[in-house]
Coordinates of C-alpha atoms in Angstrom, one line a residue:
M1 CA -39.8 -0.3 -0.3
S2 CA -38.1 1.3 -3.3
N3 CA -34.7 0.3 -4.5
S4 CA -34.3 3.2 -6.9
I5 CA -31.0 5.1 -6.5
N6 CA -32.7 8.4 -7.5
F7 CA -34.1 9.3 -4.1
S8 CA -35.7 12.7 -3.9
D9 CA -34.2 13.6 -0.5
I10 CA -30.5 12.7 -0.7
Q11 CA -29.2 15.3 -3.1
N12 CA -26.2 17.1 -1.5
H13 CA -26.6 14.9 1.6
W14 CA -23.1 14.2 3.1
A15 CA -23.7 10.4 2.7
E16 CA -25.2 10.6 -0.8
K17 CA -22.5 8.6 -2.7
C18 CA -22.6 5.8 -0.1
I19 CA -26.4 5.6 -0.1
R20 CA -26.4 5.4 -3.9
E21 CA -23.8 2.7 -4.0
L22 CA -25.4 0.5 -1.3
T23 CA -28.8 0.9 -3.0
K24 CA -27.2 -0.2 -6.3
R25 CA -25.9 -3.3 -4.5
E26 CA -29.4 -3.9 -3.0
V27 CA -28.1 -3.6 0.5
I28 CA -30.5 -0.8 1.5
N29 CA -33.8 0.4 0.2
G30 CA -35.9 3.6 0.1
Y31 CA -39.6 4.2 0.6
P32 CA -42.5 3.8 -1.9
N33 CA -42.8 7.6 -2.2
G34 CA -39.2 7.8 -3.7
T35 CA -37.6 9.0 -0.5
F36 CA -34.8 7.5 1.5
L37 CA -35.2 9.5 4.7
P38 CA -31.5 9.7 5.6
E39 CA -32.1 11.5 8.9
K40 CA -34.7 9.0 10.1
T41 CA -33.4 6.9 13.0
I42 CA -32.9 3.2 12.7
T43 CA -34.0 0.3 15.0
R44 CA -32.0 -2.7 16.0
A45 CA -34.2 -4.9 13.8
E46 CA -33.8 -2.6 10.8
A47 CA -30.0 -2.7 11.3
A48 CA -30.1 -6.5 11.4
A49 CA -31.9 -6.5 8.0
I50 CA -29.3 -4.3 6.4
L51 CA -26.5 -6.4 7.9
M52 CA -27.9 -9.6 6.4
K53 CA -27.8 -8.0 2.9
A54 CA -24.5 -6.3 3.3
F55 CA -22.6 -9.3 4.7
A56 CA -24.5 -12.1 2.9
N57 CA -21.3 -14.1 2.3
L58 CA -20.0 -13.9 5.8
P59 CA -20.0 -17.4 7.4
A60 CA -21.7 -18.0 10.8
R61 CA -19.3 -18.3 13.8
R62 CA -21.8 -19.7 16.3
N63 CA -25.3 -21.0 16.7
P64 CA -27.8 -18.1 16.7
M65 CA -29.1 -17.0 20.1
Q66 CA -32.8 -17.4 20.9
F67 CA -34.3 -14.1 22.1
S68 CA -37.4 -14.1 24.2
D69 CA -38.9 -11.1 22.4
V70 CA -38.3 -12.2 18.8
S71 CA -41.1 -14.5 17.7
P72 CA -40.8 -16.8 14.7
N73 CA -43.2 -14.7 12.7
F74 CA -41.5 -11.3 13.4
W75 CA -40.7 -9.6 10.2
A76 CA -36.9 -9.4 10.9
E77 CA -36.6 -12.8 12.7
Q78 CA -34.4 -14.3 10.0
A79 CA -32.2 -11.2 9.8
I80 CA -31.8 -11.1 13.6
E81 CA -30.9 -14.8 13.5
F82 CA -28.3 -14.1 10.8
A83 CA -26.8 -11.2 12.7
S84 CA -26.6 -13.2 15.9
A85 CA -24.9 -16.2 14.3
R86 CA -22.2 -13.9 12.9
E87 CA -21.7 -12.1 16.3
F88 CA -22.9 -8.7 15.2
F89 CA -25.4 -8.6 18.0
Q90 CA -25.2 -10.2 21.4
G91 CA -28.5 -9.2 22.8
Y92 CA -29.2 -8.1 26.4
P93 CA -28.4 -10.0 29.7
D94 CA -32.1 -10.7 30.2
G95 CA -32.2 -12.7 27.0
T96 CA -34.0 -10.1 25.0
F97 CA -33.1 -8.4 21.7
K98 CA -35.3 -5.3 21.9
P99 CA -35.8 -5.2 18.1
N100 CA -37.8 -2.0 18.1
E101 CA -35.3 -0.1 20.2
L102 CA -33.5 2.7 18.4
L103 CA -29.8 1.8 17.7
P104 CA -27.4 4.0 19.5
R105 CA -24.3 5.1 17.6
V106 CA -22.0 3.4 20.0
Q107 CA -23.8 0.1 19.3
A108 CA -23.8 0.7 15.5
I109 CA -20.1 0.9 15.5
T110 CA -19.5 -1.9 18.0
I111 CA -21.6 -4.5 16.1
L112 CA -19.7 -3.8 12.9
V113 CA -16.3 -4.1 14.6
K114 CA -17.3 -7.4 16.2
G115 CA -19.2 -8.8 13.2
V116 CA -16.4 -8.2 10.8
D117 CA -14.2 -9.7 13.5
F118 CA -11.5 -7.1 13.9
K119 CA -8.8 -7.9 16.5
L120 CA -9.6 -5.6 19.4
V121 CA -7.0 -3.2 20.7
Q122 CA -5.7 -3.8 24.2
N123 CA -5.4 -0.1 25.4
P124 CA -8.5 1.7 24.4
D125 CA -8.3 4.4 27.0
A126 CA -5.0 5.6 25.6
I127 CA -6.3 5.5 22.0
Q128 CA -9.7 7.1 22.2
P129 CA -8.7 10.6 23.3
E130 CA -6.3 10.8 20.3
F131 CA -9.4 10.8 18.0
L132 CA -12.4 11.8 20.1
D133 CA -13.3 14.8 22.3
D134 CA -16.2 12.9 23.9
A135 CA -14.4 9.6 24.7
A136 CA -15.5 9.9 28.3
E137 CA -19.1 9.3 27.2
I138 CA -18.3 5.8 25.7
P139 CA -19.7 2.9 27.9
D140 CA -17.1 0.5 29.2
Y141 CA -18.4 -2.4 27.2
A142 CA -17.7 -0.6 23.9
K143 CA -14.4 1.1 24.6
A144 CA -12.2 -1.5 22.9
A145 CA -14.5 -1.7 19.9
I146 CA -14.7 2.0 19.4
A147 CA -10.9 2.4 19.7
T148 CA -10.5 -0.4 17.2
A149 CA -12.9 1.4 14.8
C150 CA -11.1 4.7 15.2
Q151 CA -7.6 3.4 14.4
N152 CA -9.0 1.3 11.5
F153 CA -10.9 4.2 9.8
L154 CA -14.3 2.6 10.4
A155 CA -15.8 5.3 12.6
V156 CA -17.8 8.1 10.9
N157 CA -18.8 11.2 12.7
Y158 CA -20.9 13.9 11.1
P159 CA -20.8 16.9 11.4
N160 CA -17.8 17.0 13.8
V161 CA -15.3 14.2 13.2
R162 CA -14.0 14.5 16.8
R163 CA -17.4 14.0 18.4
L164 CA -18.8 10.4 18.4
R165 CA -22.0 11.3 20.2
P166 CA -22.1 7.6 21.3
N167 CA -25.5 7.5 23.0
Q168 CA -27.5 9.3 20.3
P169 CA -29.6 7.2 17.9
T170 CA -28.1 6.3 14.6
T171 CA -29.7 7.7 11.4
R172 CA -30.2 5.7 8.2
G173 CA -27.6 7.9 6.5
E174 CA -25.1 7.4 9.3
F175 CA -25.6 3.6 9.3
A176 CA -25.2 3.5 5.5
A177 CA -21.9 5.4 5.9
L178 CA -20.7 2.9 8.6
I179 CA -21.6 0.0 6.3
C180 CA -19.6 1.5 3.5
Q181 CA -16.5 1.7 5.7
A182 CA -17.0 -1.8 7.0
L183 CA -17.2 -3.1 3.5
F184 CA -14.1 -1.1 2.6
L185 CA -16.1 0.9 0.0
W186 CA -13.9 3.8 0.9
N187 CA -13.8 7.2 -0.8
L188 CA -17.6 7.3 -0.8
V189 CA -18.0 8.9 2.6
P190 CA -16.4 12.3 2.7
S191 CA -13.0 11.9 4.3
K192 CA -13.5 14.9 6.6
Y193 CA -16.1 12.8 8.5
V194 CA -14.0 9.5 8.7
V195 CA -12.1 9.4 12.0
G196 CA -8.3 9.4 11.4
S197 CA -8.4 10.0 7.7
D198 CA -6.9 13.5 7.8
I199 CA -3.5 11.9 7.3
F200 CA -4.3 10.8 3.7
K201 CA -3.4 12.7 0.6
I202 CA -5.3 10.1 -1.5
Q203 CA -8.0 8.3 0.4
P204 CA -7.8 4.5 0.8
Q205 CA -9.7 2.9 -2.1
F206 CA -7.4 0.6 -4.0
D207 CA -6.6 -3.1 -3.7
A208 CA -2.9 -2.5 -4.4
V209 CA -0.7 0.4 -5.3
E210 CA 2.8 1.1 -6.6
G211 CA 5.1 4.1 -6.1
F212 CA 4.7 7.4 -8.1
S213 CA 7.0 7.7 -11.0
D214 CA 6.9 10.5 -13.6
G215 CA 4.0 12.1 -11.7
V216 CA 1.7 9.0 -11.9
A217 CA 1.2 5.7 -10.2
W218 CA -0.2 2.3 -11.1
V219 CA -3.1 1.2 -8.8
Q220 CA -5.1 -2.0 -8.8
I221 CA -8.9 -2.2 -8.6
G222 CA -10.2 -5.7 -8.6
K223 CA -7.7 -7.7 -10.6
K224 CA -6.7 -5.0 -13.1
W225 CA -4.3 -2.1 -13.0
G226 CA -4.9 1.5 -14.0
V227 CA -3.1 4.9 -13.5
I228 CA -3.8 7.8 -11.1
D229 CA -2.3 11.3 -10.9
K230 CA -1.2 12.9 -7.6
T231 CA -4.7 14.0 -6.8
G232 CA -5.9 10.4 -6.9
K233 CA -7.8 10.9 -10.1
I234 CA -7.9 7.9 -12.3
I235 CA -6.4 9.0 -15.7
I236 CA -6.2 5.5 -17.2
A237 CA -9.0 3.1 -16.3
P238 CA -8.0 -0.2 -14.8
Q239 CA -7.6 -2.6 -17.8
Y240 CA -4.0 -4.0 -17.7
Y241 CA -2.3 -6.9 -16.0
E242 CA 1.4 -6.7 -16.9
H243 CA 2.6 -3.2 -16.5
Y244 CA 5.8 -1.2 -15.7
P245 CA 6.4 2.3 -14.2
F246 CA 6.1 5.4 -16.3
S247 CA 9.2 7.2 -17.4
Y248 CA 9.6 9.9 -20.1
G249 CA 5.9 10.1 -20.3
L250 CA 5.5 6.5 -21.3
G251 CA 4.4 3.3 -19.5
L252 CA 5.0 -0.2 -20.7
V253 CA 2.1 -2.6 -20.8
T254 CA 1.1 -5.8 -22.6
I255 CA -2.0 -5.7 -24.8
G256 CA -3.1 -9.0 -26.3
G257 CA 0.2 -10.5 -25.4
K258 CA 2.2 -7.8 -27.2
Y259 CA 4.4 -5.1 -25.6
R260 CA 3.2 -1.6 -26.1
Y261 CA 4.2 1.8 -24.7
I262 CA 1.2 4.0 -23.8
D263 CA 1.1 7.7 -22.9
K264 CA -0.6 9.2 -19.9
T265 CA -4.0 9.3 -21.6
G266 CA -3.8 5.5 -22.3
K267 CA -3.1 6.0 -26.0
I268 CA -0.6 3.6 -27.6
A269 CA 2.5 5.7 -28.4
I270 CA 4.9 3.0 -29.5
A271 CA 3.8 -0.3 -31.1
Q272 CA 7.1 -2.0 -32.0
N273 CA 6.6 -5.8 -32.4
V274 CA 9.3 -7.3 -30.2
D275 CA 9.8 -10.5 -28.2
K276 CA 10.2 -8.4 -25.0
A277 CA 10.5 -4.8 -24.0
F278 CA 11.7 -2.9 -20.9
P279 CA 10.9 0.5 -19.4
F280 CA 12.9 3.6 -20.5
Y281 CA 16.1 4.5 -18.6
E282 CA 18.1 7.6 -19.5
G283 CA 16.0 8.0 -22.6
L284 CA 16.4 4.6 -24.1
A285 CA 14.6 1.3 -23.6
A286 CA 16.0 -2.2 -24.2
I287 CA 14.1 -4.5 -26.6
I288 CA 14.7 -8.1 -27.5
V289 CA 14.1 -9.2 -31.1
N290 CA 15.0 -12.8 -32.1
G291 CA 16.9 -13.2 -28.9
K292 CA 19.1 -10.2 -29.3
I293 CA 19.1 -6.9 -27.3
G294 CA 18.8 -3.6 -29.0
Y295 CA 17.5 -0.1 -28.0
I296 CA 14.7 2.3 -29.0
D297 CA 14.3 6.0 -28.1
T298 CA 11.1 7.6 -26.8
T299 CA 9.7 8.0 -30.4
G300 CA 10.0 4.3 -31.0
K301 CA 12.9 4.6 -33.4
I302 CA 15.5 1.8 -33.1
V303 CA 18.7 3.6 -32.3
I304 CA 20.9 0.6 -31.6
K305 CA 19.9 -2.4 -33.6
P306 CA 19.4 -5.7 -31.8
Q307 CA 22.7 -7.5 -31.8
F308 CA 23.8 -8.1 -28.1
D309 CA 23.2 -10.8 -25.6
S310 CA 22.4 -10.6 -21.9
P311 CA 25.1 -9.5 -19.5
R312 CA 24.1 -12.1 -16.9
G313 CA 22.4 -15.0 -18.7
L314 CA 19.0 -13.5 -18.0
F315 CA 17.4 -10.7 -19.8
G316 CA 16.6 -7.5 -17.9
F317 CA 20.0 -6.3 -16.8
A318 CA 20.9 -4.4 -19.9
N319 CA 19.3 -1.0 -19.1
F320 CA 21.4 2.1 -19.4
S321 CA 22.7 3.6 -16.2
E322 CA 25.2 6.5 -15.8
G323 CA 25.5 6.6 -19.6
L324 CA 26.5 3.0 -20.1
A325 CA 24.8 -0.4 -20.5
A326 CA 26.3 -3.9 -19.9
V327 CA 25.7 -6.2 -22.8
G328 CA 26.9 -9.6 -23.9
Y329 CA 28.9 -10.1 -27.2
Q330 CA 30.6 -13.2 -28.4
E331 CA 30.2 -14.9 -25.0
K332 CA 31.8 -12.0 -23.1
V333 CA 30.3 -8.9 -21.4
G334 CA 31.3 -5.3 -22.0
F335 CA 29.8 -1.8 -21.8
I336 CA 28.4 0.3 -24.6
D337 CA 27.4 4.0 -24.8
K338 CA 24.2 5.3 -26.3
S339 CA 25.6 5.1 -29.9
G340 CA 26.1 1.3 -29.4
K341 CA 29.9 1.7 -29.3
F342 CA 31.9 -0.4 -26.8
I343 CA 33.5 1.9 -24.3
I344 CA 34.7 -1.1 -22.1
K345 CA 35.5 -4.0 -24.4
P346 CA 33.8 -7.4 -23.8
Q347 CA 36.0 -9.3 -21.4
F348 CA 33.9 -10.3 -18.4
F349 CA 32.0 -13.5 -17.5
W350 CA 29.1 -11.3 -16.3
A351 CA 28.6 -7.6 -15.2
D352 CA 26.0 -5.5 -13.6
A353 CA 24.9 -1.9 -14.3
F354 CA 26.9 1.1 -13.1
S355 CA 26.0 2.6 -9.8
D356 CA 27.9 5.3 -7.9
G357 CA 30.6 5.3 -10.6
V358 CA 31.4 1.6 -10.5
A359 CA 29.9 -1.7 -11.8
F360 CA 30.4 -5.2 -10.4
A361 CA 31.9 -7.7 -12.7
S362 CA 33.5 -11.2 -12.8
T363 CA 36.2 -12.6 -15.0
G364 CA 35.0 -16.1 -14.0
S365 CA 37.8 -16.7 -11.5
V366 CA 38.0 -13.2 -9.9
F367 CA 35.2 -11.1 -8.6
G368 CA 35.3 -7.3 -8.2
F369 CA 34.2 -4.0 -9.8
I370 CA 35.3 -1.7 -12.5
D371 CA 35.2 2.1 -12.9
K372 CA 34.3 3.8 -16.2
S373 CA 37.8 3.5 -17.5
G374 CA 37.6 -0.3 -17.2
K375 CA 40.0 -0.4 -14.2
F376 CA 39.3 -3.6 -12.2
T377 CA 39.4 -3.8 -8.4
E378 CA 39.2 -7.2 -6.8
V379 CA 37.0 -7.6 -3.8
E380 CA 38.5 -9.4 -0.8
K381 CA 37.5 -13.0 -0.4
L382 CA 34.1 -13.4 1.1
D383 CA 32.0 -16.5 1.7
T384 CA 29.6 -15.5 -1.1
V385 CA 31.1 -13.6 -4.1
D386 CA 28.4 -13.9 -6.7
V387 CA 25.6 -12.1 -4.8
S388 CA 26.1 -8.4 -4.5
S389 CA 24.2 -5.1 -4.1
P390 CA 25.3 -2.0 -6.1
F391 CA 27.4 0.7 -4.6
Y392 CA 25.5 3.5 -3.0
D393 CA 27.2 6.4 -1.1
G394 CA 30.6 4.7 -1.7
L395 CA 29.7 1.4 0.0
A396 CA 28.2 -1.9 -1.1
R397 CA 26.5 -4.6 1.1
F398 CA 27.8 -8.2 0.9
P399 CA 26.6 -11.4 2.6
V400 CA 29.1 -13.3 4.7
N401 CA 28.9 -15.9 7.5
G402 CA 25.1 -15.7 7.6
G403 CA 25.2 -11.9 8.0
Y404 CA 26.3 -8.8 6.1
V405 CA 29.4 -6.6 5.7
F406 CA 30.0 -3.4 3.8
I407 CA 32.9 -3.0 1.4
N408 CA 34.4 0.3 0.1
K409 CA 35.8 1.1 -3.3
T410 CA 39.2 -0.3 -2.3
G411 CA 37.5 -3.7 -2.3
K412 CA 38.0 -4.0 1.5
K413 CA 35.6 -4.2 4.5
A414 CA 34.6 -0.7 5.5
F415 CA 33.7 -1.8 9.1
P416 CA 34.7 -4.8 11.2
I417 CA 31.1 -5.6 12.2
I418 CA 29.1 -8.4 10.7
F419 CA 25.5 -7.4 10.9
P420 CA 22.7 -10.0 11.1
Y421 CA 20.7 -7.7 8.8
A422 CA 21.8 -4.8 6.6
S423 CA 20.1 -2.8 3.8
N424 CA 21.9 -0.9 1.1
F425 CA 22.9 2.6 1.8
S426 CA 20.4 5.2 0.8
E427 CA 20.7 8.9 1.2
G428 CA 23.8 8.5 3.3
L429 CA 22.3 6.0 5.8
A430 CA 21.8 2.2 6.0
V431 CA 19.5 0.1 8.2
V432 CA 21.3 -2.6 10.2
S433 CA 20.3 -5.0 12.9
I434 CA 22.2 -5.0 16.2
N435 CA 21.0 -6.6 19.4
D436 CA 17.8 -7.7 17.6
K437 CA 16.9 -4.0 16.9
R438 CA 17.1 -2.2 13.6
Q439 CA 18.9 1.1 13.6
F440 CA 20.7 3.5 11.3
I441 CA 24.4 3.8 10.6
D442 CA 26.1 6.5 8.5
T443 CA 28.9 6.0 6.0
T444 CA 31.5 6.0 8.7
G445 CA 29.7 3.2 10.5
K446 CA 28.5 5.4 13.3
F447 CA 25.1 4.8 14.8
V448 CA 22.7 7.7 14.4
L449 CA 19.2 8.4 15.7
Q450 CA 20.1 5.6 18.1
N451 CA 17.5 3.9 20.3
K452 CA 14.7 6.3 19.4
F453 CA 12.5 3.8 17.5
D454 CA 11.6 0.1 17.8
S455 CA 12.3 -0.5 14.1
V456 CA 13.3 1.6 11.1
S457 CA 13.3 1.3 7.3
D458 CA 15.5 2.9 4.5
F459 CA 15.4 6.6 3.7
N460 CA 13.8 7.4 0.4
D461 CA 12.8 10.8 -0.8
G462 CA 14.2 12.3 2.3
V463 CA 12.1 10.3 4.8
A464 CA 12.0 6.9 6.5
W465 CA 9.3 4.8 8.1
V466 CA 9.8 4.0 11.7
S467 CA 7.9 1.9 14.3
I468 CA 7.0 3.0 17.8
G469 CA 5.4 0.1 19.6
E470 CA 2.6 -1.2 17.3
K471 CA 2.3 2.2 15.5
Q472 CA 4.1 3.6 12.5
S473 CA 5.2 7.1 11.5
Y474 CA 7.9 8.6 9.2
I475 CA 10.7 10.8 10.0
N476 CA 13.1 13.3 8.4
R477 CA 16.8 13.1 8.5
N478 CA 16.8 14.8 11.9
G479 CA 14.7 12.1 13.4
N480 CA 11.6 14.4 13.7
L481 CA 8.2 12.7 13.3
L482 CA 6.3 14.0 10.4
I483 CA 2.9 12.5 11.4
K484 CA 1.5 11.3 14.7
P485 CA 2.1 7.6 14.9
R486 CA -0.8 5.6 13.5
Y487 CA -1.6 1.9 12.8
F488 CA -0.7 0.8 9.3
A489 CA -0.7 -2.9 8.3
Y490 CA 1.7 -2.3 5.4
F491 CA 3.5 0.7 3.9
N492 CA 5.6 1.4 0.8
A493 CA 8.6 3.7 0.5
F494 CA 8.1 7.3 -0.4
S495 CA 8.6 8.4 -4.0
E496 CA 7.9 11.8 -5.4
G497 CA 6.5 12.9 -2.1
L498 CA 3.9 10.2 -1.6
A499 CA 3.9 6.7 -0.1
G500 CA 1.3 4.0 -0.4
V501 CA -0.2 2.7 2.9
F502 CA -2.5 -0.2 3.6
V503 CA -5.2 0.5 6.2
G504 CA -7.8 -1.7 7.6
G505 CA -7.6 -4.1 10.4
Q506 CA -6.4 -7.5 11.5
L507 CA -9.1 -10.0 11.9
N508 CA -9.0 -12.7 14.6
S509 CA -8.4 -15.1 11.7
Q510 CA -5.0 -13.3 11.3
N511 CA -6.0 -12.0 7.9
F512 CA -5.8 -8.3 7.1
V513 CA -8.7 -6.6 5.4
G514 CA -8.6 -3.1 4.0
K515 CA -7.6 -0.8 1.2
W516 CA -4.5 1.1 0.0
G517 CA -4.2 4.9 -0.1
Y518 CA -1.4 7.4 -0.1
V519 CA 0.1 9.7 2.6
A520 CA 2.2 12.7 1.8
K521 CA 5.4 14.1 3.4
T522 CA 3.4 17.2 4.1
K523 CA -0.3 17.1 3.5

């Protein structure tokens, strides 16, 4: 058989990209005449041969079964033994394998779910109709596996994504597409044929992702990081390890151990030789030269010469926020403006950045916060006074007695309740734990959207993730679901209208396997 990727009969075939990739990996082959025959149906033995190549590194989970109709000299005997030992195939109750029998689509999907060892869902009859119009045709033995495949983006249905056609024979092109999904080689099969993938703005294909900033996002492929735009197009090829979000059109990376700012084409824009550099905030970036903090603008010009120390003993807290930056000088901390002039003279033991018009600071013996005139407000005595979160929406979260309280800008507790868990306020709401359930409170301490969800996360970009049973969705401020609840193993907060989600499945080993993509607030 031929292993050329230039088959004469796959041009414009819906599974062309997948077929080419699997051929390149020597998982599948074509025929001596240069064809692949993507519409030719596949037998159980042929499927076993492909599985042995596709999952060559998958360990055996049992002793292989001995089938009465597979002789030691049968051409696919070794492949059938491999597939049986890894629980892809179970065989038939009469002890046969039926190697020359055509492989039904329902079996093709079921063997992949079981062989990859996905944790099967418990309520398949409730899940299948959500994705499939012909769920009633699925045999009982396969219901849990098919439902698992649907919610984990493994099932591929061409030409109608809502019709599984479970009892029809599997074609070579279809089996190639299923193998791609099972190997998490996503974005090769057209998303319109992958069950459940209509929710994605950018299809799952990355090993890790970060939030969008300045119109772009860092994504990981293999061990290296590159940059995509909001269409999912890679605009800077993965080549970096240490990296920071883009701002003002510039991203900070290290190249050969040196800090460099690159533009959105990947070209080096600023090549100042410094000990350490930080991303741009409010048009300026902190740099460290010979142990001292200074600042550069977006052209790379040093606008405040390196002369200051860290405001908290560790570098990284000296970024500009609300027009001021906390810096150390002569063993005290004060605040400078963008000309480098002290607006609040050095007088504190440590200080944080301004947020919501105030900044936390300590004189050494007294802890509190200051406004931009330098007026100091002491915070009432709490168990822990050196760990704080910035003010948001007029309130700040503090740890106390193994839980959390909120203080207001008088330095007093805003509410009498000590919450076992509390997030910072964001967009007027905070997530708190009460009676072992996470819910929202507003800035008056009133519970809102109460008891609607099993768990909730912070609002960001106008939306918040929520859990309903084992499924996740996201809501607007009115509590309205913006997508039908789906299964996501992990998810990130929204930024610039998009959120990274990890999709795949939980294996019986408890590990999660899959890829990251992005969903949009409105697709």
